[in-house]
């Protein structure tokens, strides 16, 4: 679609942020997102500075019948932050963060990365649960759920939201909380960007300073025994312990398994809790030690540079049963890319006990977020990597729940979105019909208002 000169002027006038058109320098950098598979040409990249700029863009998009896509940190693997021919609402410049130590709360704008957010709160020895790679954006992560190292003790990122400022499809700025616009508040805690554009998040903070964290490494051949022990051990562990497993190739291409842990209570208690896991079978390496929480949060960043080609498949896994372990043992040695990995991020403790209907994030249980995270650099390797990923996913499917964590989804069709929301899907559709009946916000894992 081509906009006339007067429409272009209209978008620019009164708008305090930046508008980048295809002919402008910086357009290619501005439209790029984390996943290098995504190469889309938006009509314009629009960088608002505040909520009134956001409202102006939404009104403009409605008036000209334009699709609008929203970018926070740009890390959605599906690449929903950018769409061909759309207005790309890029919030990455909105990075204000204000910590209130007395109330242990923080107000944060949606352009912040996890690392930027953690830096502000860690200066006061505080944190809220986010994800495990610090270059990810807080906005998309929180709106889809947000599973990380503090989930056992304090829940998901969305469970720690106190309120949010949301510009809805009709251009209104609403406060959503347990007191105001309660349905909207329910919807944005899991329902992604379906209900509006969040211009400010308010989170509960918790005292988190030094944690006992690090990895146990094993050759893959030890995995069957270790994983069976691990499965029983972590499910019975106290809430303070959150863990993840990763299966990958070492730099010398040896298949290996890593158990990563974070104990966020007193270190001496953590040493006792972790003793059986650390001694059950001698790991090749044990790097578990007290460390600043912020150091743990950025420990994995190097493995996820922007611009690599990504293809992911995922599902919730209840138990590490024999069949699942066999499938992993068969496929992991043949990983086509040494940058890829298979992850099992544990949902535990508080995050697992919250009622499935309390927020729109439905899947609450002691379980693992099973994720085949394939990444590579050379486009000629794409077919090989995608085929391997699909084959492993197929082998794992009998062991996985139908449900999937929405933030891991690629463009996998409406049935997978429905499966992600499970029992909360109908309520989400009803809310979408009220707040966005024309489906303006559809560049996302879409709750389609026309669905029954
Ligand atoms: C390297 C890597 C590590 C990850 N690790 C974790 C992890 O540990 N835990 C976890 O839970 N997830 C993790 N994820 C998944 C992550 O939660 C999603 O990719 C999430 O979408 C990232 O948010 P973003 O703001 O960076 O993405 P974007 O691509 O900018 O946004 C994703 C979508 O969210 C919506 N959105 C974004 N901002 C707003 C807003 N302000 N208002 C309304 N809608 C908005 C839009 O629909 C947008 O298209 C990881 C992803 C990557 C790539």
Short mmCIF file of N, CA and C in Angstrom, two decimals, residues 246-304:
data_model
loop_
_atom_site.label_atom_id
_atom_site.label_comp_id
_atom_site.label_asym_id
_atom_site.label_seq_id
_atom_site.Cartn_x
_atom_site.Cartn_y
_atom_site.Cartn_z
N UNK A 246 19.36 -28.33 29.53
CA UNK A 246 19.65 -28.02 28.14
C UNK A 246 20.46 -29.17 27.54
N UNK A 247 20.08 -29.60 26.36
CA UNK A 247 20.82 -30.65 25.65
C UNK A 247 21.37 -30.02 24.37
N UNK A 248 22.66 -30.12 24.18
CA UNK A 248 23.29 -29.40 23.08
C UNK A 248 24.62 -30.06 22.74
N UNK A 249 25.33 -29.50 21.79
CA UNK A 249 26.67 -29.98 21.47
C UNK A 249 27.70 -29.08 22.14
N UNK A 250 28.78 -29.66 22.61
CA UNK A 250 29.88 -28.84 23.16
C UNK A 250 30.63 -28.20 21.98
N UNK A 251 31.55 -27.27 22.25
CA UNK A 251 32.32 -26.67 21.16
C UNK A 251 33.06 -27.72 20.31
N UNK A 252 33.37 -28.89 20.92
CA UNK A 252 34.02 -29.95 20.12
C UNK A 252 32.99 -30.92 19.53
N UNK A 253 31.71 -30.49 19.53
CA UNK A 253 30.58 -31.21 18.94
C UNK A 253 30.25 -32.53 19.65
N UNK A 254 30.62 -32.61 20.93
CA UNK A 254 30.20 -33.79 21.72
C UNK A 254 28.80 -33.52 22.27
N UNK A 255 27.85 -34.47 22.13
CA UNK A 255 26.53 -34.23 22.72
C UNK A 255 26.61 -34.22 24.25
N UNK A 256 25.96 -33.25 24.84
CA UNK A 256 26.09 -33.08 26.29
C UNK A 256 24.77 -32.61 26.89
N UNK A 257 24.69 -32.72 28.21
CA UNK A 257 23.51 -32.26 28.92
C UNK A 257 23.94 -31.34 30.06
N UNK A 258 23.17 -30.30 30.28
CA UNK A 258 23.47 -29.33 31.34
C UNK A 258 22.23 -29.14 32.19
N UNK A 259 22.42 -29.19 33.50
CA UNK A 259 21.33 -28.82 34.42
C UNK A 259 21.73 -27.48 35.01
N UNK A 260 20.89 -26.48 34.78
CA UNK A 260 21.18 -25.14 35.31
C UNK A 260 20.22 -24.89 36.47
N UNK A 261 20.75 -24.33 37.56
CA UNK A 261 19.91 -24.13 38.74
C UNK A 261 20.02 -22.69 39.23
N UNK A 262 18.96 -22.25 39.91
CA UNK A 262 19.00 -20.98 40.62
C UNK A 262 18.25 -21.17 41.94
N UNK A 263 18.98 -21.04 43.04
CA UNK A 263 18.35 -21.11 44.37
C UNK A 263 18.34 -19.68 44.91
N UNK A 264 17.13 -19.15 45.16
CA UNK A 264 17.07 -17.72 45.50
C UNK A 264 16.82 -17.48 46.99
N UNK A 265 17.03 -18.51 47.83
CA UNK A 265 16.96 -18.33 49.29
C UNK A 265 18.37 -18.21 49.86
N UNK A 266 18.51 -18.38 51.19
CA UNK A 266 19.84 -18.30 51.81
C UNK A 266 20.80 -19.33 51.20
N UNK A 267 22.03 -18.90 50.94
CA UNK A 267 23.00 -19.75 50.24
C UNK A 267 23.30 -21.05 50.99
N UNK A 268 23.45 -20.97 52.34
CA UNK A 268 23.81 -22.20 53.07
C UNK A 268 22.68 -23.23 52.97
N UNK A 269 21.43 -22.75 53.00
CA UNK A 269 20.29 -23.67 52.85
C UNK A 269 20.30 -24.27 51.43
N UNK A 270 20.62 -23.41 50.47
CA UNK A 270 20.67 -23.86 49.07
C UNK A 270 21.72 -24.94 48.86
N UNK A 271 22.87 -24.79 49.55
CA UNK A 271 23.92 -25.82 49.43
C UNK A 271 23.38 -27.17 49.90
N UNK A 272 22.63 -27.14 51.00
CA UNK A 272 22.05 -28.41 51.51
C UNK A 272 21.03 -28.99 50.53
N UNK A 273 20.16 -28.09 50.04
CA UNK A 273 19.09 -28.54 49.12
C UNK A 273 19.70 -29.18 47.88
N UNK A 274 20.75 -28.55 47.34
CA UNK A 274 21.31 -29.00 46.07
C UNK A 274 22.26 -30.19 46.20
N UNK A 275 22.67 -30.50 47.43
CA UNK A 275 23.68 -31.55 47.62
C UNK A 275 23.31 -32.87 46.90
N UNK A 276 22.09 -33.41 47.06
CA UNK A 276 21.79 -34.69 46.38
C UNK A 276 21.91 -34.61 44.86
N UNK A 277 21.51 -33.50 44.28
CA UNK A 277 21.58 -33.37 42.82
C UNK A 277 23.03 -33.29 42.36
N UNK A 278 23.85 -32.59 43.13
CA UNK A 278 25.25 -32.38 42.73
C UNK A 278 26.08 -33.64 42.92
N UNK A 279 25.65 -34.54 43.78
CA UNK A 279 26.47 -35.71 44.08
C UNK A 279 25.88 -37.00 43.53
N UNK A 280 24.66 -36.93 42.98
CA UNK A 280 24.00 -38.16 42.52
C UNK A 280 24.87 -38.92 41.51
N UNK A 281 25.37 -38.20 40.54
CA UNK A 281 26.31 -38.85 39.62
C UNK A 281 27.32 -37.77 39.27
N UNK A 282 28.60 -38.07 39.39
CA UNK A 282 29.59 -36.99 39.26
C UNK A 282 29.45 -36.27 37.92
N UNK A 283 29.17 -34.97 37.96
CA UNK A 283 29.14 -34.22 36.69
C UNK A 283 30.57 -33.98 36.18
N UNK A 284 30.72 -33.73 34.90
CA UNK A 284 32.03 -33.39 34.34
C UNK A 284 32.46 -32.04 34.89
N UNK A 285 31.49 -31.18 35.08
CA UNK A 285 31.79 -29.86 35.61
C UNK A 285 30.64 -29.41 36.50
N UNK A 286 30.98 -28.70 37.56
CA UNK A 286 29.97 -28.15 38.47
C UNK A 286 30.35 -26.69 38.72
N UNK A 287 29.59 -25.77 38.13
CA UNK A 287 29.94 -24.35 38.28
C UNK A 287 29.00 -23.63 39.26
N UNK A 288 28.26 -24.42 40.06
CA UNK A 288 27.29 -23.79 40.97
C UNK A 288 28.03 -23.04 42.08
N UNK A 289 27.68 -21.79 42.24
CA UNK A 289 28.35 -20.94 43.24
C UNK A 289 27.45 -19.73 43.52
N UNK A 290 27.68 -19.03 44.64
CA UNK A 290 26.93 -17.80 44.87
C UNK A 290 27.32 -16.76 43.81
N UNK A 291 26.35 -16.08 43.28
CA UNK A 291 26.64 -15.03 42.28
C UNK A 291 25.54 -13.98 42.31
N UNK A 292 25.86 -12.75 41.87
CA UNK A 292 24.79 -11.75 41.80
C UNK A 292 23.71 -12.23 40.82
N UNK A 293 22.47 -12.00 41.19
CA UNK A 293 21.36 -12.41 40.32
C UNK A 293 21.53 -11.84 38.90
N UNK A 294 21.97 -10.58 38.81
CA UNK A 294 22.12 -9.95 37.48
C UNK A 294 23.14 -10.70 36.63
N UNK A 295 24.16 -11.29 37.27
CA UNK A 295 25.17 -12.04 36.51
C UNK A 295 24.55 -13.31 35.92
N UNK A 296 23.69 -13.96 36.71
CA UNK A 296 22.99 -15.15 36.18
C UNK A 296 22.11 -14.75 35.00
N UNK A 297 21.43 -13.61 35.14
CA UNK A 297 20.49 -13.17 34.10
C UNK A 297 21.17 -12.93 32.75
N UNK A 298 22.43 -12.55 32.76
CA UNK A 298 23.09 -12.27 31.48
C UNK A 298 24.05 -13.38 31.07
N UNK A 299 24.11 -14.47 31.87
CA UNK A 299 25.11 -15.52 31.61
C UNK A 299 24.92 -16.20 30.25
N UNK A 300 23.68 -16.21 29.73
CA UNK A 300 23.44 -16.95 28.48
C UNK A 300 23.35 -16.05 27.25
N UNK A 301 23.57 -14.75 27.43
CA UNK A 301 23.34 -13.81 26.33
C UNK A 301 24.16 -14.12 25.08
N UNK A 302 25.41 -14.50 25.29
CA UNK A 302 26.31 -14.70 24.13
C UNK A 302 25.76 -15.71 23.13
N UNK A 303 25.00 -16.65 23.63
CA UNK A 303 24.46 -17.70 22.75
C UNK A 303 23.30 -17.24 21.89
N UNK A 304 22.84 -15.99 22.08
CA UNK A 304 21.66 -15.54 21.34
C UNK A 304 21.85 -14.18 20.68
#
